[in-house]
């Protein structure tokens, strides 16, 4: 169904069995931390790069409002339900079942079928979820009253959409009929449950209610998907047929708003030709001022595999390369093209590994992205370009060699001293990802030393969040962990290792290992720091005190991990 986000020593004397159990748990956590390093090396800021910044023209589809405004928004939706509750002598509950404090921005206006579908769809899906919760708690009075309310919402959605939309298809009519039949069936069976006192009978009826609720949810999901598909088709046809810049701008804006409602709608848009229509805009000079908006919408659609497939079918990579390499385009346009590249090369999408057309244009795209990083006038532009580069370094190993030839290390390290371009941990996450992936190349070490890169990596080991939000804290953890990985890889070169020791990197690594608060208790950061410390100790063992060597370097990695991780176990 579619739904419209200090060093830990021994605490006491343990038996051998308890110690073995502790070692097994520690070994498991160490394995998990190693796995997390692999995951974090592929992480985009905030999960996806588009989520970490606010782009011009992007609207918030959810917002918090005060109770009076919420009541005004929901009055039209709730009146029928309140009347029905009063007529059936059912009190209106003051419990948590009342509408939440989050509503869709802008209620459905007259003649606005899309907003009507999204609003009603959100309300109905919320009601279905709440009925399921009350059913699990055997609160039959609430289940029945909410079933009546659900029927009202479903009837209103069907009648209101029929009034504002064009002629419904035969398939939609059949599903509407099935939906209303199941709503009536749910109301009737839940009313009978109120009169049953035998627990065994009630238990069998509960299974019936659950099955009815499940079927109702399926019919609702099918109806909503058909209706939304129909509206998306109309929008795509409008874009295809329009040669008016204002009409195209408005329609493209509506399409972008739909992409913000989640992956299911992005799949519908991709399936119904939205990617094709948007690239048609990006290939017409008369619509140049609409390129940023069209590209932003494309980036959102390409968060799903279907969008990437459609992009390759219409030679979208070639179009993106043309835009990125054309200096006559505005910086905003090229930044949005970089955002699409970042999305389609995301390591989180397995389909990107099969983008054969990308290989043909990769050198041009990488060159253009480095130039965009070098000339970026804002942090947002630099973030999008560097995120694309970071993903490309995962996409193909040749990209790292290209970046080395294009002096990318110098460009990236110089940018780190420019607060206008690099001012957030999300951006530093992208930079250190590129450095970590490039550090597998032997010739990378000399460039790092030449550009004082070891000192910058040392600084990243001290990355701290400003706001304390979960996303920013996670980004800081990724920066610390990747900085340690980069240092470990580069320290194969004795010159890098000696420079790191001279800059007191070993002291910072020991601090991160011994103090959980310094690494936000992250196991992934701990494992990466232990690995880097062991690599440095292999080259410059004189930089370690005996206690540090005996606890952090000499034992097996899992034993050092157990010693440093903040494990609080109680054996009774």
Coordinates of C-alpha atoms in Angstrom, one line a residue:
X1 CA 0.0 0.0 0.0
X2 CA 1.3 3.4 -0.9
X3 CA 1.7 5.7 2.1
X4 CA 1.7 9.6 1.0
X5 CA 11.9 10.5 6.1
X6 CA 37.3 6.3 29.3
X7 CA 39.1 3.3 28.8
X8 CA 37.0 0.4 30.1
X9 CA 38.9 -2.0 32.3
X10 CA 37.7 -5.1 34.0
X11 CA 34.7 -4.5 36.3
X12 CA 35.3 -7.6 38.4
X13 CA 36.5 -11.1 38.4
X14 CA 35.0 -13.1 35.5
X15 CA 34.9 -16.9 35.0
X16 CA 36.5 -18.3 31.8
X17 CA 33.0 -18.9 30.3
X18 CA 32.0 -15.2 31.0
X19 CA 35.3 -14.0 29.5
X20 CA 34.6 -16.1 26.4
X21 CA 31.1 -14.7 26.1
X22 CA 32.5 -11.2 26.4
X23 CA 35.1 -11.9 23.7
X24 CA 32.4 -13.2 21.4
X25 CA 30.3 -10.1 21.9
X26 CA 33.3 -7.9 21.4
X27 CA 34.3 -9.8 18.3
X28 CA 30.8 -9.4 16.9
X29 CA 30.8 -5.6 17.6
X30 CA 34.2 -5.3 16.0
X31 CA 32.9 -7.0 12.9
X32 CA 29.9 -4.7 12.9
X33 CA 32.2 -1.7 13.2
X34 CA 34.3 -2.9 10.3
X35 CA 31.1 -3.3 8.3
X36 CA 29.9 0.2 9.3
X37 CA 33.2 1.6 8.0
X38 CA 32.3 0.2 4.6
X39 CA 28.8 1.6 4.8
X40 CA 30.0 5.1 6.0
X41 CA 32.5 5.2 3.1
X42 CA 29.5 5.3 0.8
X43 CA 27.4 7.6 2.9
X44 CA 26.0 10.9 1.5
X45 CA 25.4 13.8 3.8
X46 CA 22.2 13.3 5.7
X47 CA 21.6 10.0 3.8
X48 CA 21.3 11.7 0.5
X49 CA 22.9 14.9 -0.8
X50 CA 19.6 16.6 -1.7
X51 CA 18.4 16.2 1.9
X52 CA 21.3 18.1 3.4
X53 CA 20.7 21.5 1.9
X54 CA 17.7 23.7 1.0
X55 CA 17.6 24.4 -2.7
X56 CA 15.9 27.5 -4.1
X57 CA 12.3 26.9 -4.9
X58 CA 12.0 23.8 -2.8
X59 CA 8.9 23.8 -0.6
X60 CA 8.3 22.0 2.6
X61 CA 5.4 19.6 2.1
X62 CA 4.9 19.1 5.9
X63 CA 4.8 21.9 8.4
X64 CA 3.8 22.4 12.0
X65 CA 0.8 24.7 12.7
X66 CA -1.1 25.9 15.7
X67 CA -4.2 24.2 16.8
X68 CA -6.7 26.8 15.4
X69 CA -5.1 26.7 11.9
X70 CA -5.1 22.9 11.9
X71 CA -8.7 22.9 12.9
X72 CA -9.6 25.2 10.0
X73 CA -7.6 23.0 7.6
X74 CA -9.3 19.8 8.8
X75 CA -12.8 21.1 9.4
X76 CA -14.0 20.1 5.9
X77 CA -12.5 16.7 6.3
X78 CA -13.8 16.0 9.8
X79 CA -17.3 17.4 9.7
X80 CA -18.9 14.3 8.2
X81 CA -17.1 12.0 10.6
X82 CA -18.2 14.1 13.6
X83 CA -21.8 14.1 12.4
X84 CA -21.7 10.3 11.9
X85 CA -20.3 9.8 15.4
X86 CA -23.0 11.9 17.0
X87 CA -25.8 10.1 15.0
X88 CA -24.6 6.8 16.2
X89 CA -24.2 8.0 19.8
X90 CA -20.5 7.5 19.8
X91 CA -18.6 10.1 21.8
X92 CA -15.8 11.9 20.0
X93 CA -12.6 10.8 21.6
X94 CA -10.1 13.1 23.2
X95 CA -7.4 10.5 23.0
X96 CA -4.3 10.4 20.8
X97 CA -6.5 9.3 17.9
X98 CA -7.1 13.0 17.1
X99 CA -5.4 14.3 14.0
X100 CA -1.7 14.8 14.5
X101 CA 0.0 18.2 14.4
X102 CA 1.5 17.6 11.0
X103 CA -0.7 18.4 8.0
X104 CA 0.0 18.7 4.3
X105 CA 0.9 22.3 3.4
X106 CA -2.0 23.9 1.7
X107 CA -5.3 22.1 1.7
X108 CA -6.9 20.8 -1.5
X109 CA -8.4 23.7 -3.4
X110 CA -11.2 23.5 -5.9
X111 CA -10.2 21.9 -9.1
X112 CA -6.9 20.6 -7.6
X113 CA -7.2 16.8 -7.9
X114 CA -3.5 16.1 -7.1
X115 CA -3.6 18.0 -3.7
X116 CA -7.0 16.3 -3.0
X117 CA -5.5 12.9 -3.6
X118 CA -2.5 13.6 -1.4
X119 CA -4.5 15.1 1.4
X120 CA -7.1 12.4 1.5
X121 CA -4.5 9.7 0.9
X122 CA -2.5 10.9 3.9
X123 CA -5.6 11.0 6.2
X124 CA -6.9 7.5 5.1
X125 CA -3.5 5.8 5.4
X126 CA -3.1 7.3 8.9
X127 CA -6.5 6.0 9.8
X128 CA -5.7 2.5 8.5
X129 CA -2.5 2.5 10.6
X130 CA -4.3 3.6 13.7
X131 CA -7.1 1.0 13.3
X132 CA -4.4 -1.7 13.1
X133 CA -2.9 -0.4 16.3
X134 CA -6.2 -0.4 18.2
X135 CA -7.1 -3.9 16.8
X136 CA -3.8 -5.2 18.2
X137 CA -4.9 -3.8 21.6
X138 CA -8.4 -5.4 21.3
X139 CA -10.0 -1.9 21.8
X140 CA -13.1 -2.8 19.9
X141 CA -15.1 0.4 20.6
X142 CA -12.2 2.5 19.1
X143 CA -11.8 0.1 16.2
X144 CA -15.5 0.5 15.3
X145 CA -15.7 4.3 15.6
X146 CA -12.5 4.7 13.6
X147 CA -13.9 2.3 11.0
X148 CA -16.9 4.5 10.6
X149 CA -14.7 7.5 10.3
X150 CA -12.5 5.7 7.7
X151 CA -15.6 5.0 5.6
X152 CA -16.5 8.7 5.6
X153 CA -13.0 9.6 4.4
X154 CA -13.0 7.0 1.7
X155 CA -16.5 8.0 0.4
X156 CA -15.4 11.7 0.4
X157 CA -12.3 11.0 -1.5
X158 CA -14.1 9.0 -4.2
X159 CA -16.9 11.6 -4.6
X160 CA -14.6 14.6 -4.5
X161 CA -12.1 13.2 -7.0
X162 CA -14.9 12.2 -9.3
X163 CA -16.2 15.8 -9.2
X164 CA -12.9 17.4 -10.1
X165 CA -11.4 14.8 -12.5
X166 CA -12.1 13.8 -16.0
X167 CA -14.1 10.6 -16.8
X168 CA -13.0 7.7 -14.6
X169 CA -11.7 4.6 -16.2
X170 CA -13.7 1.3 -15.9
X171 CA -10.8 -0.1 -13.8
X172 CA -11.0 2.8 -11.3
X173 CA -14.8 2.4 -11.1
X174 CA -14.4 -1.3 -10.2
X175 CA -11.8 -0.6 -7.5
X176 CA -13.9 2.2 -6.1
X177 CA -16.8 -0.2 -5.7
X178 CA -14.6 -2.8 -4.0
X179 CA -13.1 -0.2 -1.7
X180 CA -16.5 1.0 -0.5
X181 CA -17.8 -2.6 -0.1
X182 CA -14.8 -3.4 2.2
X183 CA -15.4 -0.2 4.1
X184 CA -19.0 -1.2 4.7
X185 CA -17.9 -4.7 5.6
X186 CA -15.4 -3.4 8.1
X187 CA -17.9 -1.2 9.8
X188 CA -20.5 -4.0 10.0
X189 CA -18.1 -6.7 11.4
X190 CA -16.6 -4.3 14.0
X191 CA -20.1 -3.4 15.2
X192 CA -20.9 -7.1 15.6
X193 CA -17.6 -7.5 17.6
X194 CA -18.9 -5.0 20.2
X195 CA -21.8 -7.4 21.0
X196 CA -19.6 -10.5 21.4
X197 CA -18.4 -11.5 24.9
X198 CA -17.0 -15.0 24.2
X199 CA -13.2 -14.7 23.9
X200 CA -12.9 -17.6 21.5
X201 CA -15.5 -16.2 19.1
X202 CA -13.9 -12.7 19.4
X203 CA -10.5 -14.2 18.5
X204 CA -11.8 -15.7 15.3
X205 CA -13.6 -12.5 14.4
X206 CA -10.4 -10.6 15.0
X207 CA -8.8 -12.6 12.3
X208 CA -11.7 -11.7 10.0
X209 CA -11.4 -8.0 10.8
X210 CA -7.6 -8.1 10.2
X211 CA -8.2 -9.8 6.8
X212 CA -10.8 -7.2 5.8
X213 CA -8.6 -4.4 6.9
X214 CA -5.7 -5.8 4.9
X215 CA -7.9 -6.1 1.7
X216 CA -9.3 -2.6 2.3
X217 CA -5.7 -1.3 2.4
X218 CA -4.9 -3.1 -0.8
X219 CA -7.9 -1.6 -2.7
X220 CA -7.1 1.8 -1.3
X221 CA -3.5 1.6 -2.4
X222 CA -4.6 0.4 -5.9
X223 CA -7.1 3.2 -6.3
X224 CA -4.7 5.9 -5.1
X225 CA -2.0 4.6 -7.4
X226 CA -4.3 4.6 -10.4
X227 CA -5.6 8.1 -9.7
X228 CA -2.1 9.5 -9.1
X229 CA -0.8 7.8 -12.3
X230 CA -3.6 9.4 -14.2
X231 CA -2.7 12.9 -12.9
X232 CA 1.0 12.3 -13.5
X233 CA 0.2 11.3 -17.1
X234 CA -1.7 14.6 -17.5
X235 CA 1.2 16.6 -16.2
X236 CA 3.7 14.8 -18.5
X237 CA 1.4 15.3 -21.6
X238 CA 1.2 19.0 -20.7
X239 CA 5.0 19.4 -20.5
X240 CA 5.4 17.6 -23.8
X241 CA 2.8 19.7 -25.6
X242 CA 3.6 23.1 -24.2
X243 CA 5.8 25.6 -25.9
X244 CA 4.9 28.3 -23.4
X245 CA 7.6 29.0 -20.8
X246 CA 5.2 30.0 -18.1
X247 CA 3.0 26.9 -18.5
X248 CA 6.1 24.6 -18.6
X249 CA 7.5 26.3 -15.5
X250 CA 4.3 25.8 -13.6
X251 CA 3.8 22.2 -14.7
X252 CA 7.5 21.3 -13.9
X253 CA 7.0 22.9 -10.5
X254 CA 4.0 20.6 -9.9
X255 CA 6.0 17.6 -10.9
X256 CA 8.8 18.5 -8.5
X257 CA 6.4 18.9 -5.7
X258 CA 5.1 15.4 -6.4
X259 CA 8.7 14.0 -6.2
X260 CA 8.9 15.3 -2.6
X261 CA 6.1 13.0 -1.6
X262 CA 8.4 9.9 -1.6
X263 CA 9.8 7.1 -3.7
X264 CA 6.5 5.5 -4.8
X265 CA 5.5 8.7 -6.6
X266 CA 9.0 9.0 -8.2
X267 CA 8.5 5.5 -9.6
X268 CA 5.2 6.5 -11.1
X269 CA 6.7 9.7 -12.7
X270 CA 9.6 7.7 -14.1
X271 CA 7.3 5.0 -15.5
X272 CA 4.9 7.5 -17.1
X273 CA 7.6 9.4 -19.1
X274 CA 8.6 12.2 -16.6
X275 CA 12.3 11.7 -17.2
X276 CA 11.9 11.9 -21.0
X277 CA 9.8 15.0 -20.8
X278 CA 12.2 16.8 -18.4
X279 CA 15.2 16.0 -20.6
X280 CA 13.3 17.4 -23.5
X281 CA 13.2 20.7 -21.7
X282 CA 16.9 20.5 -21.0
X283 CA 17.6 20.1 -24.7
X284 CA 15.7 23.2 -25.8
X285 CA 17.5 26.6 -25.8
X286 CA 14.2 28.4 -25.4
X287 CA 13.7 26.8 -22.0
X288 CA 17.3 27.6 -20.7
X289 CA 15.9 29.5 -17.7
X290 CA 14.0 26.4 -16.7
X291 CA 17.0 24.1 -16.7
X292 CA 17.7 24.3 -13.0
X293 CA 14.1 23.5 -12.1
X294 CA 14.0 20.6 -14.5
X295 CA 17.4 19.2 -13.4
X296 CA 16.3 19.5 -9.7
X297 CA 13.2 17.4 -10.5
X298 CA 15.3 14.9 -12.4
X299 CA 17.7 14.5 -9.4
X300 CA 14.7 13.7 -7.2
X301 CA 13.2 11.2 -9.6
X302 CA 16.6 9.4 -10.0
X303 CA 16.6 8.4 -6.3
X304 CA 14.8 5.3 -7.6
X305 CA 16.1 2.7 -10.0
X306 CA 13.3 3.3 -12.5
X307 CA 14.5 6.9 -12.9
X308 CA 18.1 5.9 -13.6
X309 CA 16.9 3.3 -16.2
X310 CA 14.9 6.0 -18.0
X311 CA 17.8 8.5 -17.8
X312 CA 20.1 6.0 -19.6
X313 CA 17.5 5.2 -22.2
X314 CA 17.3 8.9 -23.3
X315 CA 21.1 9.4 -23.3
X316 CA 20.7 11.6 -20.2
X317 CA 24.3 11.2 -19.2
X318 CA 25.4 12.8 -22.4
X319 CA 23.0 15.7 -21.9
X320 CA 24.4 16.2 -18.4
X321 CA 27.9 16.2 -19.7
X322 CA 27.0 18.8 -22.3
X323 CA 25.5 21.1 -19.6
X324 CA 28.5 20.7 -17.2
X325 CA 31.1 21.4 -19.9
X326 CA 29.3 24.4 -21.3
X327 CA 30.5 27.6 -19.6
X328 CA 27.6 29.6 -21.1
X329 CA 25.3 27.9 -18.6
X330 CA 24.8 29.5 -15.2
X331 CA 26.5 28.2 -12.1
X332 CA 23.1 27.2 -10.8
X333 CA 22.4 25.1 -13.8
X334 CA 25.7 23.3 -13.7
X335 CA 25.3 22.8 -9.9
X336 CA 21.9 21.1 -10.5
X337 CA 23.4 18.9 -13.3
X338 CA 26.1 17.9 -10.7
X339 CA 23.3 17.0 -8.3
X340 CA 21.8 14.6 -10.9
X341 CA 25.2 13.1 -11.5
X342 CA 25.6 12.6 -7.7
X343 CA 22.2 10.9 -7.6
X344 CA 22.7 8.5 -10.5
X345 CA 26.2 7.5 -9.3
X346 CA 25.1 6.9 -5.7
X347 CA 26.6 3.7 -4.3
X348 CA 23.3 3.0 -2.7
X349 CA 21.7 2.3 -6.1
X350 CA 23.0 -1.0 -7.5
X351 CA 21.7 -0.1 -10.9
X352 CA 24.4 2.7 -11.2
X353 CA 27.1 0.1 -11.7
X354 CA 25.5 -0.8 -15.0
X355 CA 25.5 2.8 -16.4
X356 CA 27.6 2.0 -19.5
X357 CA 26.9 5.4 -21.0
X358 CA 28.6 7.1 -18.0
X359 CA 32.0 5.6 -18.8
X360 CA 32.0 7.2 -22.2
X361 CA 31.6 10.7 -20.7
X362 CA 33.3 10.2 -17.3
X363 CA 36.5 12.2 -18.2
X364 CA 34.5 15.2 -19.4
X365 CA 32.2 15.1 -16.3
X366 CA 35.1 14.7 -13.8
X367 CA 37.0 17.6 -15.4
X368 CA 33.9 19.8 -15.3
X369 CA 33.1 18.9 -11.7
X370 CA 36.7 19.7 -10.5
X371 CA 36.4 23.1 -12.3
X372 CA 33.0 23.7 -10.6
X373 CA 34.5 22.9 -7.2
X374 CA 37.4 25.3 -7.9
X375 CA 35.0 28.2 -9.0
X376 CA 32.1 27.5 -6.7
X377 CA 30.7 30.7 -5.2
X378 CA 28.8 29.1 -2.4
X379 CA 28.9 26.1 -0.1
X380 CA 25.8 24.6 -1.7
X381 CA 27.4 24.5 -5.2
X382 CA 30.7 23.0 -3.8
X383 CA 28.7 20.4 -1.9
X384 CA 26.8 19.2 -4.9
X385 CA 30.0 19.0 -7.1
X386 CA 32.1 17.3 -4.5
X387 CA 29.3 14.8 -3.7
X388 CA 29.2 13.9 -7.4
X389 CA 33.0 13.4 -7.4
X390 CA 32.9 11.4 -4.2
X391 CA 30.3 9.0 -5.7
X392 CA 32.2 8.7 -9.0
X393 CA 35.3 7.5 -7.0
X394 CA 33.2 4.6 -5.9
X395 CA 31.8 4.1 -9.4
X396 CA 35.1 3.4 -11.1
X397 CA 38.8 3.2 -10.0
X398 CA 39.9 5.1 -13.2
X399 CA 38.2 8.2 -11.7
X400 CA 40.8 8.3 -8.9
X401 CA 43.6 8.3 -11.5
X402 CA 41.8 11.1 -13.5
X403 CA 41.5 13.2 -10.3
X404 CA 45.2 12.8 -9.5
X405 CA 46.1 14.0 -13.0
X406 CA 43.7 17.0 -12.7
X407 CA 45.4 18.1 -9.4
X408 CA 42.2 17.4 -7.5
X409 CA 44.1 17.1 -4.2
X410 CA 45.3 20.7 -4.4
X411 CA 41.8 22.0 -5.4
X412 CA 40.1 20.1 -2.5
X413 CA 42.7 21.0 0.1
X414 CA 42.7 24.7 -0.9
X415 CA 38.9 24.7 -0.6
X416 CA 39.1 23.5 3.0
X417 CA 40.6 26.8 4.0
X418 CA 37.8 28.7 2.3
X419 CA 34.8 29.0 4.7
X420 CA 32.6 30.2 1.9
X421 CA 32.8 26.9 0.1
X422 CA 33.6 24.4 2.9
X423 CA 31.7 25.3 6.1
X424 CA 29.8 22.1 7.2
X425 CA 30.8 18.5 8.1
X426 CA 28.6 17.3 5.2
X427 CA 31.0 19.0 2.8
X428 CA 34.1 17.8 4.6
X429 CA 32.6 14.3 4.5
X430 CA 32.7 14.5 0.7
X431 CA 36.3 15.8 0.6
X432 CA 37.6 13.1 3.0
X433 CA 35.7 10.4 1.0
X434 CA 37.5 11.5 -2.2
X435 CA 40.9 11.6 -0.3
X436 CA 40.3 8.1 1.2
X437 CA 39.5 6.6 -2.1
X438 CA 42.4 8.3 -3.8
X439 CA 44.8 7.2 -1.1
X440 CA 44.9 3.7 -2.5
X441 CA 47.1 5.1 -5.3
X442 CA 50.8 5.1 -4.3
X443 CA 51.5 8.5 -6.0
X444 CA 48.8 10.2 -3.9
X445 CA 51.0 10.3 -0.8
X446 CA 53.6 12.8 -2.4
X447 CA 50.7 15.1 -3.4
X448 CA 49.2 15.0 0.1
X449 CA 52.6 15.9 1.7
X450 CA 53.2 18.7 -0.8
X451 CA 49.8 20.3 -0.1
X452 CA 50.1 19.9 3.7
X453 CA 47.3 17.4 3.5
X454 CA 48.4 15.5 6.6
X455 CA 47.7 18.5 8.8
X456 CA 44.2 18.9 7.3
X457 CA 43.5 15.2 7.9
X458 CA 44.7 15.7 11.5
X459 CA 42.1 18.5 11.8
X460 CA 39.4 16.2 10.5
X461 CA 40.1 13.8 13.4
X462 CA 38.8 16.6 15.7
X463 CA 35.6 17.2 13.8
X464 CA 32.8 18.3 16.1
X465 CA 29.1 19.0 15.5
X466 CA 27.8 22.6 15.9
X467 CA 24.1 22.0 16.3
X468 CA 24.1 18.5 17.8
X469 CA 21.4 17.3 15.4
X470 CA 21.5 13.5 14.7
X471 CA 22.4 14.1 11.0
X472 CA 25.3 16.4 11.8
X473 CA 26.6 14.2 14.6
X474 CA 26.5 11.2 12.2
X475 CA 28.4 13.3 9.5
X476 CA 31.1 14.2 12.1
X477 CA 31.5 10.5 12.9
X478 CA 31.9 9.7 9.2
X479 CA 34.5 12.5 8.8
X480 CA 36.6 11.2 11.8
X481 CA 36.3 7.6 10.6
X482 CA 37.3 8.3 7.0
X483 CA 40.1 10.6 8.1
X484 CA 41.5 7.7 10.1
X485 CA 41.1 5.4 7.1
X486 CA 42.9 7.8 4.9
X487 CA 45.7 8.2 7.4
X488 CA 46.1 4.5 7.7
X489 CA 46.3 4.0 3.9
X490 CA 48.7 6.9 3.3
X491 CA 51.0 5.8 6.1
X492 CA 52.3 3.0 3.9
X493 CA 54.6 5.8 2.8
X494 CA 57.2 6.3 5.5
X495 CA 57.4 10.1 4.8
X496 CA 53.6 10.4 5.5
X497 CA 53.9 8.4 8.6
X498 CA 56.8 10.5 9.9
X499 CA 54.9 13.7 9.1
X500 CA 51.8 12.3 11.0
X501 CA 53.9 11.5 14.0
X502 CA 55.5 15.0 13.9
X503 CA 52.0 16.6 13.9
X504 CA 51.0 14.5 17.0
X505 CA 48.5 12.4 15.1
X506 CA 49.3 9.4 17.3
X507 CA 48.3 11.4 20.4
X508 CA 45.0 12.3 18.8
X509 CA 44.3 8.7 17.7
X510 CA 45.1 7.4 21.2
X511 CA 42.6 10.0 22.6
X512 CA 39.9 8.9 20.2
X513 CA 40.5 5.3 21.2
X514 CA 40.5 5.8 24.9
X515 CA 37.8 8.4 25.2
X516 CA 34.3 7.4 23.9
X517 CA 33.0 10.9 24.1
X518 CA 35.6 12.1 21.6
X519 CA 34.2 9.8 19.0
X520 CA 30.6 9.9 20.1
X521 CA 31.0 6.2 21.2
X522 CA 31.2 5.2 17.6
X523 CA 32.6 1.7 17.1
X524 CA 33.4 2.4 13.4
X525 CA 35.6 5.4 14.4
X526 CA 37.3 3.2 17.1
X527 CA 38.2 0.5 14.7
X528 CA 39.5 2.9 12.1
X529 CA 41.6 4.8 14.7
X530 CA 43.1 1.5 16.0
X531 CA 44.0 0.5 12.5
X532 CA 45.7 3.9 11.8
X533 CA 47.5 3.8 15.1
X534 CA 48.9 0.3 14.4
X535 CA 50.1 1.4 10.9
X536 CA 51.9 4.5 12.4
X537 CA 53.4 2.4 15.2
X538 CA 54.8 0.0 12.7
X539 CA 56.8 2.9 11.2
X540 CA 57.5 5.0 14.3
X541 CA 57.1 2.9 17.4
X542 CA 59.1 5.4 19.5
X543 CA 56.1 7.7 19.4
X544 CA 54.1 5.4 21.8
X545 CA 54.3 5.0 25.5
X546 CA 54.7 1.4 26.8
X547 CA 51.1 1.3 28.2
X548 CA 49.6 2.5 24.8
X549 CA 51.7 -0.1 22.9
X550 CA 50.7 -3.0 25.2
X551 CA 47.0 -2.1 25.2
X552 CA 46.3 -0.6 21.7
X553 CA 48.9 -2.1 19.4
X554 CA 50.3 -5.4 20.7
X555 CA 47.1 -7.3 21.3
X556 CA 44.8 -8.6 18.5
X557 CA 42.5 -5.9 17.1
X558 CA 39.4 -7.4 18.7
X559 CA 41.1 -7.4 22.1
X560 CA 42.1 -3.8 21.8
X561 CA 38.6 -3.0 20.6
X562 CA 37.1 -4.7 23.7
X563 CA 39.4 -2.8 26.0
X564 CA 38.6 0.6 24.4
X565 CA 34.9 0.2 23.7
X566 CA 32.6 1.4 26.4
X567 CA 31.1 -2.0 27.2
X568 CA 29.1 -2.2 30.4
X569 CA 28.3 -5.8 31.2
X570 CA 26.9 -7.2 34.3
X571 CA 27.3 -10.9 35.2
X572 CA 25.0 -11.9 38.0

